[in-house]
């Protein structure tokens, strides 16, 4: 007579549960890695590219003699903006660094209008105030921090650390940071409905919508830029 092994069905059930748990964990990790890989963590060296500001304070990267400026209304906390940064990085390397275009960044806090979206804008402006010439590095670091996890007070402290700036000084400066309000006024004037929204300007003229979508591809931006070069 064959002897039945007591507890075998229970062990089988436990094994199946363990397999299911492992599969769920692996799937979750794949989702996280996929979302992180969609963000371009640029370590671009901006030191060789002219940096300036518009008359109203808007931050601009590129040769002042470039005939066209690509203007982006963005929020560091916006997932679409984080993914669109890969296109911005290509724009900078292929056209801005070569003097064919300029890139203009406008703070447009929409994810948390009165919360951390606004805080990140103030931190970016204050980085430039405390250390002139650091805005574009601050721009990249904020996108990295915001894409890695939900932005909070700990993230703001991490920003101060990676920028090697006193956190207390950044906080004190942020109380008077006003560029975000100026940019929001321009966004309202241009009827910006979401982020990212990309415009272009010729010379010192007002920004105009591109003939493409609000998020033109690098190929579409290239077509637009070469039209004026």
mmCIF file of C-alpha atoms in Angstrom:
data_model
loop_
_atom_site.group_PDB
_atom_site.id
_atom_site.type_symbol
_atom_site.label_atom_id
_atom_site.label_comp_id
_atom_site.label_asym_id
_atom_site.label_seq_id
_atom_site.Cartn_x
_atom_site.Cartn_y
_atom_site.Cartn_z
ATOM 1 C CA UNK A 1 0.000 0.000 0.000
ATOM 2 C CA UNK A 2 1.300 3.393 -0.948
ATOM 3 C CA UNK A 3 1.677 5.724 1.984
ATOM 4 C CA UNK A 4 0.304 9.251 1.469
ATOM 5 C CA UNK A 5 2.553 12.069 2.558
ATOM 6 C CA UNK A 6 0.668 14.235 5.017
ATOM 7 C CA UNK A 7 0.917 17.993 4.441
ATOM 8 C CA UNK A 8 1.886 17.710 0.764
ATOM 9 C CA UNK A 9 -1.166 19.660 -0.489
ATOM 10 C CA UNK A 10 -0.425 22.418 2.054
ATOM 11 C CA UNK A 11 3.198 22.682 0.931
ATOM 12 C CA UNK A 12 2.052 22.847 -2.679
ATOM 13 C CA UNK A 13 -0.291 25.711 -1.862
ATOM 14 C CA UNK A 14 2.459 27.582 -0.043
ATOM 15 C CA UNK A 15 4.795 27.066 -2.986
ATOM 16 C CA UNK A 16 2.205 28.437 -5.393
ATOM 17 C CA UNK A 17 1.625 31.481 -3.170
ATOM 18 C CA UNK A 18 5.376 32.127 -3.027
ATOM 19 C CA UNK A 19 5.638 31.910 -6.819
ATOM 20 C CA UNK A 20 2.779 34.376 -7.231
ATOM 21 C CA UNK A 21 4.340 36.829 -4.724
ATOM 22 C CA UNK A 22 7.717 36.682 -6.500
ATOM 23 C CA UNK A 23 6.024 37.256 -9.865
ATOM 24 C CA UNK A 24 4.197 40.312 -8.514
ATOM 25 C CA UNK A 25 7.424 41.752 -7.082
ATOM 26 C CA UNK A 26 9.306 41.197 -10.352
ATOM 27 C CA UNK A 27 6.496 42.841 -12.331
ATOM 28 C CA UNK A 28 6.509 45.844 -9.994
ATOM 29 C CA UNK A 29 10.278 46.231 -10.362
ATOM 30 C CA UNK A 30 9.975 46.096 -14.144
ATOM 31 C CA UNK A 31 7.366 48.879 -14.052
ATOM 32 C CA UNK A 32 9.610 51.042 -11.860
ATOM 33 C CA UNK A 33 12.655 50.471 -14.052
ATOM 34 C CA UNK A 34 10.627 51.192 -17.164
ATOM 35 C CA UNK A 35 9.328 54.480 -15.784
ATOM 36 C CA UNK A 36 12.824 55.531 -14.753
ATOM 37 C CA UNK A 37 14.336 54.647 -18.120
ATOM 38 C CA UNK A 38 11.835 56.944 -19.855
ATOM 39 C CA UNK A 39 13.461 59.932 -18.171
ATOM 40 C CA UNK A 40 16.643 61.401 -19.589
ATOM 41 C CA UNK A 41 19.048 62.145 -16.732
ATOM 42 C CA UNK A 42 21.271 64.611 -18.510
ATOM 43 C CA UNK A 43 24.732 65.418 -17.200
ATOM 44 C CA UNK A 44 25.274 67.984 -19.931
ATOM 45 C CA UNK A 45 28.153 70.418 -19.560
ATOM 46 C CA UNK A 46 26.541 73.815 -20.063
ATOM 47 C CA UNK A 47 29.723 75.795 -19.440
ATOM 48 C CA UNK A 48 30.402 76.248 -23.154
ATOM 49 C CA UNK A 49 26.919 77.541 -24.010
ATOM 50 C CA UNK A 50 25.931 81.185 -23.419
ATOM 51 C CA UNK A 51 23.380 81.675 -20.656
ATOM 52 C CA UNK A 52 21.138 84.698 -20.348
ATOM 53 C CA UNK A 53 17.705 85.876 -19.262
ATOM 54 C CA UNK A 54 14.900 87.572 -21.113
ATOM 55 C CA UNK A 55 13.913 91.121 -20.217
ATOM 56 C CA UNK A 56 11.265 89.698 -17.877
ATOM 57 C CA UNK A 57 13.695 87.217 -16.321
ATOM 58 C CA UNK A 58 12.945 84.068 -18.322
ATOM 59 C CA UNK A 59 15.924 81.692 -18.365
ATOM 60 C CA UNK A 60 17.567 81.233 -21.777
ATOM 61 C CA UNK A 61 20.306 78.938 -23.006
ATOM 62 C CA UNK A 62 22.142 79.580 -26.270
ATOM 63 C CA UNK A 63 23.766 82.132 -28.545
ATOM 64 C CA UNK A 64 21.929 85.496 -28.412
ATOM 65 C CA UNK A 65 22.464 85.747 -32.179
ATOM 66 C CA UNK A 66 20.488 82.555 -32.868
ATOM 67 C CA UNK A 67 17.477 83.418 -35.057
ATOM 68 C CA UNK A 68 14.933 81.289 -33.209
ATOM 69 C CA UNK A 69 14.180 80.431 -29.592
ATOM 70 C CA UNK A 70 12.282 77.336 -28.521
ATOM 71 C CA UNK A 71 10.177 78.191 -25.462
ATOM 72 C CA UNK A 72 8.982 75.431 -23.126
ATOM 73 C CA UNK A 73 6.384 75.886 -20.380
ATOM 74 C CA UNK A 74 7.066 73.045 -17.953
ATOM 75 C CA UNK A 75 6.675 71.751 -14.412
ATOM 76 C CA UNK A 76 9.500 69.727 -12.845
ATOM 77 C CA UNK A 77 6.902 67.451 -11.205
ATOM 78 C CA UNK A 78 5.025 66.816 -14.465
ATOM 79 C CA UNK A 79 5.556 63.249 -15.708
ATOM 80 C CA UNK A 80 5.050 64.301 -19.345
ATOM 81 C CA UNK A 81 7.715 67.007 -18.869
ATOM 82 C CA UNK A 82 10.115 64.475 -17.357
ATOM 83 C CA UNK A 83 9.716 62.243 -20.399
ATOM 84 C CA UNK A 84 9.923 65.195 -22.796
ATOM 85 C CA UNK A 85 13.302 66.134 -21.338
ATOM 86 C CA UNK A 86 14.915 63.559 -23.642
ATOM 87 C CA UNK A 87 13.718 65.684 -26.563
ATOM 88 C CA UNK A 88 14.981 68.859 -24.876
ATOM 89 C CA UNK A 89 18.383 67.241 -24.357
ATOM 90 C CA UNK A 90 18.532 66.426 -28.076
ATOM 91 C CA UNK A 91 17.476 69.976 -28.918
ATOM 92 C CA UNK A 92 20.302 71.369 -26.818
ATOM 93 C CA UNK A 93 23.008 69.074 -28.193
ATOM 94 C CA UNK A 94 21.935 69.205 -31.850
ATOM 95 C CA UNK A 95 20.866 72.829 -32.242
ATOM 96 C CA UNK A 96 21.423 75.034 -29.161
ATOM 97 C CA UNK A 97 25.054 74.048 -28.606
ATOM 98 C CA UNK A 98 25.718 74.716 -32.308
ATOM 99 C CA UNK A 99 24.278 78.234 -32.216
ATOM 100 C CA UNK A 100 21.263 77.462 -34.420
ATOM 101 C CA UNK A 101 18.629 78.018 -31.720
ATOM 102 C CA UNK A 102 18.137 79.029 -28.131
ATOM 103 C CA UNK A 103 16.107 77.243 -25.463
ATOM 104 C CA UNK A 104 13.934 79.160 -22.997
ATOM 105 C CA UNK A 105 12.493 77.549 -19.860
ATOM 106 C CA UNK A 106 9.351 78.879 -18.199
ATOM 107 C CA UNK A 107 8.105 77.754 -14.779
ATOM 108 C CA UNK A 108 4.524 76.524 -15.017
ATOM 109 C CA UNK A 109 3.483 74.773 -11.775
ATOM 110 C CA UNK A 110 0.384 72.724 -12.611
ATOM 111 C CA UNK A 111 0.831 69.426 -10.729
ATOM 112 C CA UNK A 112 0.900 71.127 -7.312
ATOM 113 C CA UNK A 113 0.289 74.818 -8.135
ATOM 114 C CA UNK A 114 0.642 76.022 -4.539
ATOM 115 C CA UNK A 115 2.845 73.166 -3.330
ATOM 116 C CA UNK A 116 6.070 71.505 -4.407
ATOM 117 C CA UNK A 117 5.681 72.450 -8.081
ATOM 118 C CA UNK A 118 6.069 76.047 -6.998
ATOM 119 C CA UNK A 119 8.829 75.108 -4.551
ATOM 120 C CA UNK A 120 10.952 73.521 -7.291
ATOM 121 C CA UNK A 121 10.625 76.675 -9.402
ATOM 122 C CA UNK A 122 11.741 78.812 -6.472
ATOM 123 C CA UNK A 123 14.683 76.490 -5.774
ATOM 124 C CA UNK A 124 15.832 76.681 -9.398
ATOM 125 C CA UNK A 125 15.674 80.478 -9.422
ATOM 126 C CA UNK A 126 17.440 80.719 -6.071
ATOM 127 C CA UNK A 127 20.233 78.424 -7.214
ATOM 128 C CA UNK A 128 20.977 80.973 -9.932
ATOM 129 C CA UNK A 129 20.736 83.852 -7.472
ATOM 130 C CA UNK A 130 23.096 82.225 -4.982
ATOM 131 C CA UNK A 131 25.499 80.982 -7.648
ATOM 132 C CA UNK A 132 25.176 82.740 -11.012
ATOM 133 C CA UNK A 133 25.502 80.337 -13.915
ATOM 134 C CA UNK A 134 24.061 77.334 -12.048
ATOM 135 C CA UNK A 135 20.457 77.452 -13.288
ATOM 136 C CA UNK A 136 20.732 74.800 -15.997
ATOM 137 C CA UNK A 137 22.493 72.346 -13.710
ATOM 138 C CA UNK A 138 19.780 73.030 -11.141
ATOM 139 C CA UNK A 139 17.189 72.439 -13.882
ATOM 140 C CA UNK A 140 18.617 68.949 -14.534
ATOM 141 C CA UNK A 141 19.009 68.041 -10.866
ATOM 142 C CA UNK A 142 15.399 68.990 -10.089
ATOM 143 C CA UNK A 143 14.102 66.872 -12.945
ATOM 144 C CA UNK A 144 16.175 63.936 -11.657
ATOM 145 C CA UNK A 145 14.918 64.293 -8.087
ATOM 146 C CA UNK A 146 11.314 64.771 -9.132
ATOM 147 C CA UNK A 147 11.370 61.734 -11.420
ATOM 148 C CA UNK A 148 12.993 59.446 -8.844
ATOM 149 C CA UNK A 149 10.285 59.786 -6.200
ATOM 150 C CA UNK A 150 7.500 62.037 -4.996
ATOM 151 C CA UNK A 151 9.065 65.435 -4.314
ATOM 152 C CA UNK A 152 8.995 66.509 -0.656
ATOM 153 C CA UNK A 153 11.041 68.376 1.947
ATOM 154 C CA UNK A 154 13.649 65.615 1.883
ATOM 155 C CA UNK A 155 13.990 66.088 -1.881
ATOM 156 C CA UNK A 156 14.553 69.819 -1.389
ATOM 157 C CA UNK A 157 17.338 69.052 1.071
ATOM 158 C CA UNK A 158 18.810 66.563 -1.386
ATOM 159 C CA UNK A 159 18.768 69.295 -4.022
ATOM 160 C CA UNK A 160 20.754 71.583 -1.724
ATOM 161 C CA UNK A 161 23.269 68.799 -1.160
ATOM 162 C CA UNK A 162 23.820 67.906 -4.821
ATOM 163 C CA UNK A 163 24.125 71.603 -5.673
ATOM 164 C CA UNK A 164 26.494 72.103 -2.702
ATOM 165 C CA UNK A 165 24.425 75.025 -1.429
ATOM 166 C CA UNK A 166 23.257 75.759 2.136
ATOM 167 C CA UNK A 167 19.649 74.619 2.483
ATOM 168 C CA UNK A 168 18.905 77.516 4.829
ATOM 169 C CA UNK A 169 20.093 80.016 2.215
ATOM 170 C CA UNK A 170 17.883 78.441 -0.451
ATOM 171 C CA UNK A 171 14.877 78.599 1.860
ATOM 172 C CA UNK A 172 15.548 82.225 2.762
ATOM 173 C CA UNK A 173 15.886 83.145 -0.907
ATOM 174 C CA UNK A 174 12.721 81.285 -1.932
ATOM 175 C CA UNK A 175 10.599 83.662 0.138
ATOM 176 C CA UNK A 176 11.340 86.406 -2.406
ATOM 177 C CA UNK A 177 11.615 84.298 -5.576
ATOM 178 C CA UNK A 178 9.178 85.784 -8.090
ATOM 179 C CA UNK A 179 10.101 84.441 -11.537
ATOM 180 C CA UNK A 180 7.465 81.721 -11.251
ATOM 181 C CA UNK A 181 4.749 84.398 -10.989
ATOM 182 C CA UNK A 182 6.098 86.233 -14.035
ATOM 183 C CA UNK A 183 6.170 83.000 -16.018
ATOM 184 C CA UNK A 184 2.634 82.128 -14.934
ATOM 185 C CA UNK A 185 1.413 85.511 -16.157
ATOM 186 C CA UNK A 186 2.971 84.839 -19.552
ATOM 187 C CA UNK A 187 1.469 81.341 -19.598
ATOM 188 C CA UNK A 188 -1.965 82.812 -18.896
ATOM 189 C CA UNK A 189 -1.500 85.434 -21.598
ATOM 190 C CA UNK A 190 -0.585 82.710 -24.108
ATOM 191 C CA UNK A 191 -3.441 80.470 -22.905
ATOM 192 C CA UNK A 192 -1.183 77.597 -21.916
ATOM 193 C CA UNK A 193 -3.461 74.735 -20.848
ATOM 194 C CA UNK A 194 -0.967 72.113 -19.712
ATOM 195 C CA UNK A 195 2.639 71.059 -19.585
ATOM 196 C CA UNK A 196 4.787 70.692 -21.487
ATOM 197 C CA UNK A 197 3.629 73.254 -24.037
ATOM 198 C CA UNK A 198 6.244 74.362 -26.563
ATOM 199 C CA UNK A 199 6.283 77.681 -28.418
ATOM 200 C CA UNK A 200 8.904 79.442 -30.518
ATOM 201 C CA UNK A 201 9.897 83.069 -30.774
ATOM 202 C CA UNK A 202 11.766 84.955 -33.475
ATOM 203 C CA UNK A 203 14.116 87.620 -32.197
ATOM 204 C CA UNK A 204 12.484 89.473 -29.328
ATOM 205 C CA UNK A 205 8.950 88.778 -30.549
ATOM 206 C CA UNK A 206 6.175 87.135 -28.572
ATOM 207 C CA UNK A 207 6.164 83.324 -28.397
ATOM 208 C CA UNK A 208 4.100 81.601 -31.074
ATOM 209 C CA UNK A 209 2.673 78.101 -31.152
ATOM 210 C CA UNK A 210 4.629 75.700 -33.331
ATOM 211 C CA UNK A 211 2.810 74.295 -36.387
ATOM 212 C CA UNK A 212 3.001 70.911 -34.677
ATOM 213 C CA UNK A 213 1.610 69.560 -31.397
ATOM 214 C CA UNK A 214 2.259 71.047 -27.960
ATOM 215 C CA UNK A 215 5.081 68.511 -27.637
ATOM 216 C CA UNK A 216 6.890 68.536 -30.997
ATOM 217 C CA UNK A 217 9.377 65.773 -31.702
ATOM 218 C CA UNK A 218 13.050 66.509 -32.233
ATOM 219 C CA UNK A 219 12.501 65.965 -35.964
ATOM 220 C CA UNK A 220 9.710 68.546 -36.011
ATOM 221 C CA UNK A 221 11.783 71.018 -34.002
ATOM 222 C CA UNK A 222 14.662 70.448 -36.427
ATOM 223 C CA UNK A 223 12.393 71.249 -39.372
ATOM 224 C CA UNK A 224 11.271 74.458 -37.686
ATOM 225 C CA UNK A 225 14.774 75.555 -36.695
ATOM 226 C CA UNK A 226 16.385 74.927 -40.097
ATOM 227 C CA UNK A 227 13.634 76.998 -41.690
ATOM 228 C CA UNK A 228 15.108 80.093 -40.065
ATOM 229 C CA UNK A 229 18.817 79.264 -40.388
#
